[in-house]
PDB file of N, CA and C in Angstrom:
ATOM      1  N   MET A1300       1.209  23.658 -17.272  1.00  0.00           N
ATOM      2  CA  MET A1300       1.276  22.571 -16.303  1.00  0.00           C
ATOM      3  C   MET A1300       0.462  21.389 -16.816  1.00  0.00           C
ATOM      4  N   ASN A1301       0.991  20.184 -16.667  1.00  0.00           N
ATOM      5  CA  ASN A1301       0.286  18.977 -17.077  1.00  0.00           C
ATOM      6  C   ASN A1301      -0.819  18.650 -16.084  1.00  0.00           C
ATOM      7  N   GLN A1302      -1.899  18.074 -16.604  1.00  0.00           N
ATOM      8  CA  GLN A1302      -2.997  17.647 -15.742  1.00  0.00           C
ATOM      9  C   GLN A1302      -2.539  16.467 -14.898  1.00  0.00           C
ATOM     10  N   PRO A1303      -2.770  16.513 -13.584  1.00  0.00           N
ATOM     11  CA  PRO A1303      -2.409  15.374 -12.736  1.00  0.00           C
ATOM     12  C   PRO A1303      -3.182  14.130 -13.170  1.00  0.00           C
ATOM     13  N   LYS A1304      -2.558  12.964 -12.949  1.00  0.00           N
ATOM     14  CA  LYS A1304      -3.166  11.699 -13.350  1.00  0.00           C
ATOM     15  C   LYS A1304      -3.197  10.735 -12.160  1.00  0.00           C
ATOM     16  N   ILE A1305      -4.342  10.086 -12.006  1.00  0.00           N
ATOM     17  CA  ILE A1305      -4.502   9.120 -10.920  1.00  0.00           C
ATOM     18  C   ILE A1305      -4.980   7.786 -11.483  1.00  0.00           C
ATOM     19  N   LEU A1306      -4.453   6.713 -10.940  1.00  0.00           N
ATOM     20  CA  LEU A1306      -4.935   5.373 -11.249  1.00  0.00           C
ATOM     21  C   LEU A1306      -5.807   4.936 -10.079  1.00  0.00           C
ATOM     22  N   ILE A1307      -7.037   4.571 -10.387  1.00  0.00           N
ATOM     23  CA  ILE A1307      -7.976   4.108  -9.368  1.00  0.00           C
ATOM     24  C   ILE A1307      -8.126   2.596  -9.524  1.00  0.00           C
ATOM     25  N   ILE A1308      -7.779   1.868  -8.473  1.00  0.00           N
ATOM     26  CA  ILE A1308      -7.922   0.413  -8.454  1.00  0.00           C
ATOM     27  C   ILE A1308      -9.029   0.123  -7.449  1.00  0.00           C
ATOM     28  N   ALA A1309     -10.197  -0.299  -7.967  1.00  0.00           N
ATOM     29  CA  ALA A1309     -11.357  -0.426  -7.072  1.00  0.00           C
ATOM     30  C   ALA A1309     -12.451  -1.250  -7.709  1.00  0.00           C
ATOM     31  N   GLY A1310     -13.457  -1.542  -6.907  1.00  0.00           N
ATOM     32  CA  GLY A1310     -14.641  -2.229  -7.389  1.00  0.00           C
ATOM     33  C   GLY A1310     -15.592  -1.261  -8.062  1.00  0.00           C
ATOM     34  N   SER A1311     -16.475  -1.820  -8.867  1.00  0.00           N
ATOM     35  CA  SER A1311     -17.493  -1.041  -9.563  1.00  0.00           C
ATOM     36  C   SER A1311     -18.803  -1.109  -8.784  1.00  0.00           C
ATOM     37  N   ASP A1312     -19.394   0.049  -8.505  1.00  0.00           N
ATOM     38  CA  ASP A1312     -20.663   0.148  -7.777  1.00  0.00           C
ATOM     39  C   ASP A1312     -21.773   0.469  -8.763  1.00  0.00           C
ATOM     40  N   SER A1313     -22.670  -0.469  -8.980  1.00  0.00           N
ATOM     41  CA  SER A1313     -23.727  -0.267  -9.963  1.00  0.00           C
ATOM     42  C   SER A1313     -24.671   0.878  -9.624  1.00  0.00           C
ATOM     43  N   SER A1314     -24.725   1.297  -8.367  1.00  0.00           N
ATOM     44  CA  SER A1314     -25.580   2.437  -8.015  1.00  0.00           C
ATOM     45  C   SER A1314     -24.891   3.776  -8.255  1.00  0.00           C
ATOM     46  N   GLY A1315     -23.572   3.752  -8.460  1.00  0.00           N
ATOM     47  CA  GLY A1315     -22.824   4.973  -8.758  1.00  0.00           C
ATOM     48  C   GLY A1315     -22.438   5.804  -7.557  1.00  0.00           C
ATOM     49  N   GLY A1316     -22.781   5.364  -6.366  1.00  0.00           N
ATOM     50  CA  GLY A1316     -22.512   6.168  -5.178  1.00  0.00           C
ATOM     51  C   GLY A1316     -21.192   5.878  -4.493  1.00  0.00           C
ATOM     52  N   ALA A1317     -20.524   4.821  -4.901  1.00  0.00           N
ATOM     53  CA  ALA A1317     -19.246   4.450  -4.273  1.00  0.00           C
ATOM     54  C   ALA A1317     -18.376   3.813  -5.350  1.00  0.00           C
ATOM     55  N   GLY A1318     -17.289   3.221  -4.909  1.00  0.00           N
ATOM     56  CA  GLY A1318     -16.418   2.512  -5.836  1.00  0.00           C
ATOM     57  C   GLY A1318     -15.772   3.410  -6.861  1.00  0.00           C
ATOM     58  N   VAL A1319     -15.366   2.784  -7.952  1.00  0.00           N
ATOM     59  CA  VAL A1319     -14.634   3.496  -8.997  1.00  0.00           C
ATOM     60  C   VAL A1319     -15.464   4.649  -9.569  1.00  0.00           C
ATOM     61  N   GLN A1320     -16.780   4.489  -9.645  1.00  0.00           N
ATOM     62  CA  GLN A1320     -17.614   5.563 -10.179  1.00  0.00           C
ATOM     63  C   GLN A1320     -17.505   6.822  -9.327  1.00  0.00           C
ATOM     64  N   ALA A1321     -17.592   6.683  -8.020  1.00  0.00           N
ATOM     65  CA  ALA A1321     -17.478   7.839  -7.130  1.00  0.00           C
ATOM     66  C   ALA A1321     -16.067   8.428  -7.172  1.00  0.00           C
ATOM     67  N   ASP A1322     -15.059   7.564  -7.250  1.00  0.00           N
ATOM     68  CA  ASP A1322     -13.680   8.044  -7.317  1.00  0.00           C
ATOM     69  C   ASP A1322     -13.435   8.867  -8.581  1.00  0.00           C
ATOM     70  N   ILE A1323     -13.969   8.402  -9.718  1.00  0.00           N
ATOM     71  CA  ILE A1323     -13.808   9.148 -10.970  1.00  0.00           C
ATOM     72  C   ILE A1323     -14.519  10.498 -10.875  1.00  0.00           C
ATOM     73  N   LYS A1324     -15.712  10.528 -10.307  1.00  0.00           N
ATOM     74  CA  LYS A1324     -16.435  11.797 -10.132  1.00  0.00           C
ATOM     75  C   LYS A1324     -15.613  12.778  -9.294  1.00  0.00           C
ATOM     76  N   THR A1325     -15.016  12.282  -8.224  1.00  0.00           N
ATOM     77  CA  THR A1325     -14.202  13.134  -7.347  1.00  0.00           C
ATOM     78  C   THR A1325     -12.973  13.647  -8.075  1.00  0.00           C
ATOM     79  N   ALA A1326     -12.282  12.766  -8.790  1.00  0.00           N
ATOM     80  CA  ALA A1326     -11.088  13.170  -9.543  1.00  0.00           C
ATOM     81  C   ALA A1326     -11.448  14.222 -10.581  1.00  0.00           C
ATOM     82  N   THR A1327     -12.530  14.006 -11.292  1.00  0.00           N
ATOM     83  CA  THR A1327     -12.955  14.947 -12.325  1.00  0.00           C
ATOM     84  C   THR A1327     -13.276  16.311 -11.725  1.00  0.00           C
ATOM     85  N   ALA A1328     -13.927  16.333 -10.584  1.00  0.00           N
ATOM     86  CA  ALA A1328     -14.258  17.595  -9.919  1.00  0.00           C
ATOM     87  C   ALA A1328     -13.007  18.385  -9.551  1.00  0.00           C
ATOM     88  N   HIS A1329     -11.898  17.669  -9.357  1.00  0.00           N
ATOM     89  CA  HIS A1329     -10.624  18.313  -9.005  1.00  0.00           C
ATOM     90  C   HIS A1329      -9.695  18.449 -10.205  1.00  0.00           C
ATOM     91  N   LYS A1330     -10.251  18.264 -11.407  1.00  0.00           N
ATOM     92  CA  LYS A1330      -9.508  18.398 -12.657  1.00  0.00           C
ATOM     93  C   LYS A1330      -8.316  17.436 -12.751  1.00  0.00           C
ATOM     94  N   VAL A1331      -8.531  16.221 -12.232  1.00  0.00           N
ATOM     95  CA  VAL A1331      -7.522  15.169 -12.277  1.00  0.00           C
ATOM     96  C   VAL A1331      -7.979  14.121 -13.289  1.00  0.00           C
ATOM     97  N   TYR A1332      -7.069  13.745 -14.205  1.00  0.00           N
ATOM     98  CA  TYR A1332      -7.350  12.697 -15.175  1.00  0.00           C
ATOM     99  C   TYR A1332      -7.310  11.356 -14.454  1.00  0.00           C
ATOM    100  N   SER A1333      -8.330  10.526 -14.674  1.00  0.00           N
ATOM    101  CA  SER A1333      -8.347   9.237 -13.979  1.00  0.00           C
ATOM    102  C   SER A1333      -8.419   8.069 -14.952  1.00  0.00           C
ATOM    103  N   SER A1334      -7.669   7.030 -14.607  1.00  0.00           N
ATOM    104  CA  SER A1334      -7.746   5.730 -15.260  1.00  0.00           C
ATOM    105  C   SER A1334      -8.202   4.759 -14.195  1.00  0.00           C
ATOM    106  N   SER A1335      -8.735   3.625 -14.627  1.00  0.00           N
ATOM    107  CA  SER A1335      -9.244   2.693 -13.620  1.00  0.00           C
ATOM    108  C   SER A1335      -8.887   1.252 -13.943  1.00  0.00           C
ATOM    109  N   VAL A1336      -8.754   0.494 -12.876  1.00  0.00           N
ATOM    110  CA  VAL A1336      -8.619  -0.955 -12.916  1.00  0.00           C
ATOM    111  C   VAL A1336      -9.754  -1.478 -12.043  1.00  0.00           C
ATOM    112  N   ILE A1337     -10.599  -2.305 -12.623  1.00  0.00           N
ATOM    113  CA  ILE A1337     -11.761  -2.831 -11.903  1.00  0.00           C
ATOM    114  C   ILE A1337     -11.392  -4.151 -11.235  1.00  0.00           C
ATOM    115  N   THR A1338     -11.588  -4.213  -9.915  1.00  0.00           N
ATOM    116  CA  THR A1338     -11.258  -5.415  -9.145  1.00  0.00           C
ATOM    117  C   THR A1338     -12.452  -6.347  -8.973  1.00  0.00           C
ATOM    118  N   ALA A1339     -13.647  -5.766  -8.954  1.00  0.00           N
ATOM    119  CA  ALA A1339     -14.862  -6.552  -8.739  1.00  0.00           C
ATOM    120  C   ALA A1339     -16.062  -5.772  -9.254  1.00  0.00           C
ATOM    121  N   LEU A1340     -17.090  -6.505  -9.602  1.00  0.00           N
ATOM    122  CA  LEU A1340     -18.363  -5.910  -9.993  1.00  0.00           C
ATOM    123  C   LEU A1340     -19.347  -6.167  -8.866  1.00  0.00           C
ATOM    124  N   THR A1341     -20.146  -5.165  -8.567  1.00  0.00           N
ATOM    125  CA  THR A1341     -21.147  -5.365  -7.525  1.00  0.00           C
ATOM    126  C   THR A1341     -22.548  -5.153  -8.087  1.00  0.00           C
ATOM    127  N   ALA A1342     -23.488  -5.832  -7.488  1.00  0.00           N
ATOM    128  CA  ALA A1342     -24.904  -5.560  -7.715  1.00  0.00           C
ATOM    129  C   ALA A1342     -25.368  -4.914  -6.419  1.00  0.00           C
ATOM    130  N   GLN A1343     -25.567  -3.602  -6.480  1.00  0.00           N
ATOM    131  CA  GLN A1343     -25.918  -2.912  -5.246  1.00  0.00           C
ATOM    132  C   GLN A1343     -26.823  -1.732  -5.517  1.00  0.00           C
ATOM    133  N   SER A1344     -27.547  -1.392  -4.474  1.00  0.00           N
ATOM    134  CA  SER A1344     -28.380  -0.204  -4.503  1.00  0.00           C
ATOM    135  C   SER A1344     -27.707   0.833  -3.607  1.00  0.00           C
ATOM    136  N   THR A1345     -28.380   1.910  -3.352  1.00  0.00           N
ATOM    137  CA  THR A1345     -27.823   2.903  -2.431  1.00  0.00           C
ATOM    138  C   THR A1345     -27.904   2.415  -0.983  1.00  0.00           C
ATOM    139  N   GLN A1346     -28.620   1.315  -0.765  1.00  0.00           N
ATOM    140  CA  GLN A1346     -28.834   0.815   0.591  1.00  0.00           C
ATOM    141  C   GLN A1346     -28.070  -0.463   0.944  1.00  0.00           C
ATOM    142  N   LYS A1347     -27.779  -1.305  -0.081  1.00  0.00           N
ATOM    143  CA  LYS A1347     -27.271  -2.628   0.248  1.00  0.00           C
ATOM    144  C   LYS A1347     -26.503  -3.236  -0.922  1.00  0.00           C
ATOM    145  N   VAL A1348     -25.484  -4.040  -0.590  1.00  0.00           N
ATOM    146  CA  VAL A1348     -24.769  -4.833  -1.584  1.00  0.00           C
ATOM    147  C   VAL A1348     -25.454  -6.194  -1.655  1.00  0.00           C
ATOM    148  N   PHE A1349     -25.881  -6.582  -2.871  1.00  0.00           N
ATOM    149  CA  PHE A1349     -26.590  -7.835  -3.056  1.00  0.00           C
ATOM    150  C   PHE A1349     -25.678  -8.950  -3.565  1.00  0.00           C
ATOM    151  N   ALA A1350     -24.652  -8.585  -4.346  1.00  0.00           N
ATOM    152  CA  ALA A1350     -23.751  -9.609  -4.882  1.00  0.00           C
ATOM    153  C   ALA A1350     -22.435  -8.956  -5.296  1.00  0.00           C
ATOM    154  N   ILE A1351     -21.362  -9.747  -5.243  1.00  0.00           N
ATOM    155  CA  ILE A1351     -20.029  -9.306  -5.672  1.00  0.00           C
ATOM    156  C   ILE A1351     -19.474 -10.372  -6.601  1.00  0.00           C
ATOM    157  N   HIS A1352     -18.945  -9.928  -7.739  1.00  0.00           N
ATOM    158  CA  HIS A1352     -18.285 -10.838  -8.685  1.00  0.00           C
ATOM    159  C   HIS A1352     -16.852 -10.352  -8.866  1.00  0.00           C
ATOM    160  N   ASP A1353     -15.898 -11.109  -8.349  1.00  0.00           N
ATOM    161  CA  ASP A1353     -14.492 -10.741  -8.488  1.00  0.00           C
ATOM    162  C   ASP A1353     -14.028 -10.907  -9.930  1.00  0.00           C
ATOM    163  N   VAL A1354     -13.209  -9.985 -10.373  1.00  0.00           N
ATOM    164  CA  VAL A1354     -12.594 -10.079 -11.696  1.00  0.00           C
ATOM    165  C   VAL A1354     -11.557 -11.200 -11.646  1.00  0.00           C
ATOM    166  N   PRO A1355     -11.466 -12.033 -12.669  1.00  0.00           N
ATOM    167  CA  PRO A1355     -10.439 -13.086 -12.673  1.00  0.00           C
ATOM    168  C   PRO A1355      -9.032 -12.489 -12.511  1.00  0.00           C
ATOM    169  N   ILE A1356      -8.203 -13.157 -11.745  1.00  0.00           N
ATOM    170  CA  ILE A1356      -6.881 -12.645 -11.388  1.00  0.00           C
ATOM    171  C   ILE A1356      -6.019 -12.341 -12.610  1.00  0.00           C
ATOM    172  N   ASP A1357      -6.021 -13.219 -13.610  1.00  0.00           N
ATOM    173  CA  ASP A1357      -5.181 -12.955 -14.777  1.00  0.00           C
ATOM    174  C   ASP A1357      -5.639 -11.699 -15.527  1.00  0.00           C
ATOM    175  N   PHE A1358      -6.937 -11.453 -15.567  1.00  0.00           N
ATOM    176  CA  PHE A1358      -7.455 -10.250 -16.214  1.00  0.00           C
ATOM    177  C   PHE A1358      -7.164  -9.006 -15.374  1.00  0.00           C
ATOM    178  N   LEU A1359      -7.263  -9.135 -14.065  1.00  0.00           N
ATOM    179  CA  LEU A1359      -6.923  -8.025 -13.164  1.00  0.00           C
ATOM    180  C   LEU A1359      -5.468  -7.610 -13.377  1.00  0.00           C
ATOM    181  N   ARG A1360      -4.574  -8.585 -13.382  1.00  0.00           N
ATOM    182  CA  ARG A1360      -3.148  -8.292 -13.576  1.00  0.00           C
ATOM    183  C   ARG A1360      -2.903  -7.648 -14.943  1.00  0.00           C
ATOM    184  N   LYS A1361      -3.587  -8.115 -15.974  1.00  0.00           N
ATOM    185  CA  LYS A1361      -3.430  -7.540 -17.307  1.00  0.00           C
ATOM    186  C   LYS A1361      -3.882  -6.082 -17.324  1.00  0.00           C
ATOM    187  N   GLN A1362      -4.997  -5.773 -16.664  1.00  0.00           N
ATOM    188  CA  GLN A1362      -5.450  -4.381 -16.590  1.00  0.00           C
ATOM    189  C   GLN A1362      -4.368  -3.482 -15.979  1.00  0.00           C
ATOM    190  N   ILE A1363      -3.798  -3.930 -14.867  1.00  0.00           N
ATOM    191  CA  ILE A1363      -2.785  -3.134 -14.170  1.00  0.00           C
ATOM    192  C   ILE A1363      -1.543  -2.967 -15.037  1.00  0.00           C
ATOM    193  N   ASP A1364      -1.038  -4.060 -15.569  1.00  0.00           N
ATOM    194  CA  ASP A1364       0.194  -4.006 -16.360  1.00  0.00           C
ATOM    195  C   ASP A1364       0.050  -3.088 -17.572  1.00  0.00           C
ATOM    196  N   VAL A1365      -1.061  -3.222 -18.294  1.00  0.00           N
ATOM    197  CA  VAL A1365      -1.253  -2.450 -19.518  1.00  0.00           C
ATOM    198  C   VAL A1365      -1.328  -0.951 -19.226  1.00  0.00           C
ATOM    199  N   VAL A1366      -2.091  -0.582 -18.225  1.00  0.00           N
ATOM    200  CA  VAL A1366      -2.247   0.853 -17.950  1.00  0.00           C
ATOM    201  C   VAL A1366      -0.951   1.452 -17.375  1.00  0.00           C
ATOM    202  N   LEU A1367      -0.229   0.687 -16.560  1.00  0.00           N
ATOM    203  CA  LEU A1367       1.020   1.207 -16.003  1.00  0.00           C
ATOM    204  C   LEU A1367       2.110   1.340 -17.065  1.00  0.00           C
ATOM    205  N   GLU A1368       2.070   0.509 -18.101  1.00  0.00           N
ATOM    206  CA  GLU A1368       3.037   0.628 -19.195  1.00  0.00           C
ATOM    207  C   GLU A1368       2.797   1.892 -20.021  1.00  0.00           C
ATOM    208  N   ASP A1369       1.564   2.339 -20.052  1.00  0.00           N
ATOM    209  CA  ASP A1369       1.172   3.429 -20.939  1.00  0.00           C
ATOM    210  C   ASP A1369       1.186   4.809 -20.288  1.00  0.00           C
ATOM    211  N   ILE A1370       0.832   4.895 -19.027  1.00  0.00           N
ATOM    212  CA  ILE A1370       0.612   6.192 -18.389  1.00  0.00           C
ATOM    213  C   ILE A1370       1.469   6.315 -17.138  1.00  0.00           C
ATOM    214  N   HIS A1371       2.064   7.500 -16.951  1.00  0.00           N
ATOM    215  CA  HIS A1371       2.789   7.803 -15.709  1.00  0.00           C
ATOM    216  C   HIS A1371       1.800   8.481 -14.765  1.00  0.00           C
ATOM    217  N   PHE A1372       1.546   7.849 -13.633  1.00  0.00           N
ATOM    218  CA  PHE A1372       0.564   8.369 -12.684  1.00  0.00           C
ATOM    219  C   PHE A1372       1.247   9.163 -11.576  1.00  0.00           C
ATOM    220  N   ASP A1373       0.554  10.198 -11.139  1.00  0.00           N
ATOM    221  CA  ASP A1373       1.015  10.995 -10.001  1.00  0.00           C
ATOM    222  C   ASP A1373       0.557  10.380  -8.688  1.00  0.00           C
ATOM    223  N   ALA A1374      -0.501   9.581  -8.756  1.00  0.00           N
ATOM    224  CA  ALA A1374      -1.039   8.940  -7.549  1.00  0.00           C
ATOM    225  C   ALA A1374      -1.778   7.667  -7.949  1.00  0.00           C
ATOM    226  N   ILE A1375      -1.873   6.763  -6.976  1.00  0.00           N
ATOM    227  CA  ILE A1375      -2.673   5.555  -7.144  1.00  0.00           C
ATOM    228  C   ILE A1375      -3.590   5.467  -5.934  1.00  0.00           C
ATOM    229  N   LYS A1376      -4.889   5.317  -6.195  1.00  0.00           N
ATOM    230  CA  LYS A1376      -5.886   5.204  -5.129  1.00  0.00           C
ATOM    231  C   LYS A1376      -6.430   3.787  -5.158  1.00  0.00           C
ATOM    232  N   ILE A1377      -6.380   3.100  -4.041  1.00  0.00           N
ATOM    233  CA  ILE A1377      -6.860   1.728  -3.967  1.00  0.00           C
ATOM    234  C   ILE A1377      -8.134   1.694  -3.137  1.00  0.00           C
ATOM    235  N   GLY A1378      -9.150   1.071  -3.708  1.00  0.00           N
ATOM    236  CA  GLY A1378     -10.425   0.907  -3.021  1.00  0.00           C
ATOM    237  C   GLY A1378     -10.664  -0.554  -2.703  1.00  0.00           C
ATOM    238  N   MET A1379     -11.812  -1.063  -3.128  1.00  0.00           N
ATOM    239  CA  MET A1379     -12.254  -2.405  -2.782  1.00  0.00           C
ATOM    240  C   MET A1379     -11.337  -3.496  -3.351  1.00  0.00           C
ATOM    241  N   LEU A1380     -10.759  -4.260  -2.446  1.00  0.00           N
ATOM    242  CA  LEU A1380     -10.008  -5.474  -2.792  1.00  0.00           C
ATOM    243  C   LEU A1380     -10.704  -6.590  -2.031  1.00  0.00           C
ATOM    244  N   SER A1381     -11.540  -7.351  -2.724  1.00  0.00           N
ATOM    245  CA  SER A1381     -12.504  -8.218  -2.052  1.00  0.00           C
ATOM    246  C   SER A1381     -12.031  -9.635  -1.735  1.00  0.00           C
ATOM    247  N   SER A1382     -10.783  -9.949  -2.028  1.00  0.00           N
ATOM    248  CA  SER A1382     -10.272 -11.279  -1.681  1.00  0.00           C
ATOM    249  C   SER A1382      -8.762 -11.205  -1.445  1.00  0.00           C
ATOM    250  N   VAL A1383      -8.262 -12.218  -0.777  1.00  0.00           N
ATOM    251  CA  VAL A1383      -6.820 -12.303  -0.531  1.00  0.00           C
ATOM    252  C   VAL A1383      -6.065 -12.378  -1.850  1.00  0.00           C
ATOM    253  N   GLU A1384      -6.600 -13.110  -2.814  1.00  0.00           N
ATOM    254  CA  GLU A1384      -5.949 -13.249  -4.117  1.00  0.00           C
ATOM    255  C   GLU A1384      -5.866 -11.901  -4.841  1.00  0.00           C
ATOM    256  N   ILE A1385      -6.910 -11.115  -4.751  1.00  0.00           N
ATOM    257  CA  ILE A1385      -6.899  -9.786  -5.373  1.00  0.00           C
ATOM    258  C   ILE A1385      -5.900  -8.876  -4.663  1.00  0.00           C
ATOM    259  N   ILE A1386      -5.875  -8.926  -3.352  1.00  0.00           N
ATOM    260  CA  ILE A1386      -4.895  -8.133  -2.589  1.00  0.00           C
ATOM    261  C   ILE A1386      -3.478  -8.504  -3.013  1.00  0.00           C
ATOM    262  N   ASP A1387      -3.186  -9.805  -3.068  1.00  0.00           N
ATOM    263  CA  ASP A1387      -1.857 -10.264  -3.469  1.00  0.00           C
ATOM    264  C   ASP A1387      -1.511  -9.828  -4.880  1.00  0.00           C
ATOM    265  N   CYS A1388      -2.454  -9.930  -5.798  1.00  0.00           N
ATOM    266  CA  CYS A1388      -2.225  -9.547  -7.188  1.00  0.00           C
ATOM    267  C   CYS A1388      -1.888  -8.067  -7.306  1.00  0.00           C
ATOM    268  N   VAL A1389      -2.666  -7.224  -6.653  1.00  0.00           N
ATOM    269  CA  VAL A1389      -2.420  -5.776  -6.709  1.00  0.00           C
ATOM    270  C   VAL A1389      -1.079  -5.445  -6.061  1.00  0.00           C
ATOM    271  N   ALA A1390      -0.796  -6.046  -4.933  1.00  0.00           N
ATOM    272  CA  ALA A1390       0.473  -5.781  -4.245  1.00  0.00           C
ATOM    273  C   ALA A1390       1.668  -6.170  -5.125  1.00  0.00           C
ATOM    274  N   MET A1391       1.612  -7.348  -5.724  1.00  0.00           N
ATOM    275  CA  MET A1391       2.729  -7.792  -6.579  1.00  0.00           C
ATOM    276  C   MET A1391       2.873  -6.921  -7.813  1.00  0.00           C
ATOM    277  N   ALA A1392       1.771  -6.567  -8.429  1.00  0.00           N
ATOM    278  CA  ALA A1392       1.824  -5.735  -9.641  1.00  0.00           C
ATOM    279  C   ALA A1392       2.416  -4.362  -9.344  1.00  0.00           C
ATOM    280  N   LEU A1393       2.036  -3.781  -8.231  1.00  0.00           N
ATOM    281  CA  LEU A1393       2.547  -2.446  -7.884  1.00  0.00           C
ATOM    282  C   LEU A1393       3.980  -2.509  -7.377  1.00  0.00           C
ATOM    283  N   LYS A1394       4.358  -3.619  -6.778  1.00  0.00           N
ATOM    284  CA  LYS A1394       5.729  -3.784  -6.307  1.00  0.00           C
ATOM    285  C   LYS A1394       6.698  -3.773  -7.494  1.00  0.00           C
ATOM    286  N   ASN A1395       6.261  -4.385  -8.589  1.00  0.00           N
ATOM    287  CA  ASN A1395       7.101  -4.448  -9.800  1.00  0.00           C
ATOM    288  C   ASN A1395       7.129  -3.097 -10.465  1.00  0.00           C
TER     289      ASN A1395
END
């Protein structure tokens, strides 16, 4: 049987307790191969988010397109989409 594969589209949590880092830990615990598309970078502790830096839209779209061309995913998990532009970009990329 092939290992299941998941694409995680989410923000990065510098504390490691949430975001793409937590999603990858969960997938790994369930023996699921994970790829990721980073939507935003955060400066955060376990208690508070101090800053968010959105990934530029053209780079976000490139991340999605490249990974979807290469890997067939069994599931896609969407996390933090921190702006309307990011939401629109992810929606359009997945629609195609």
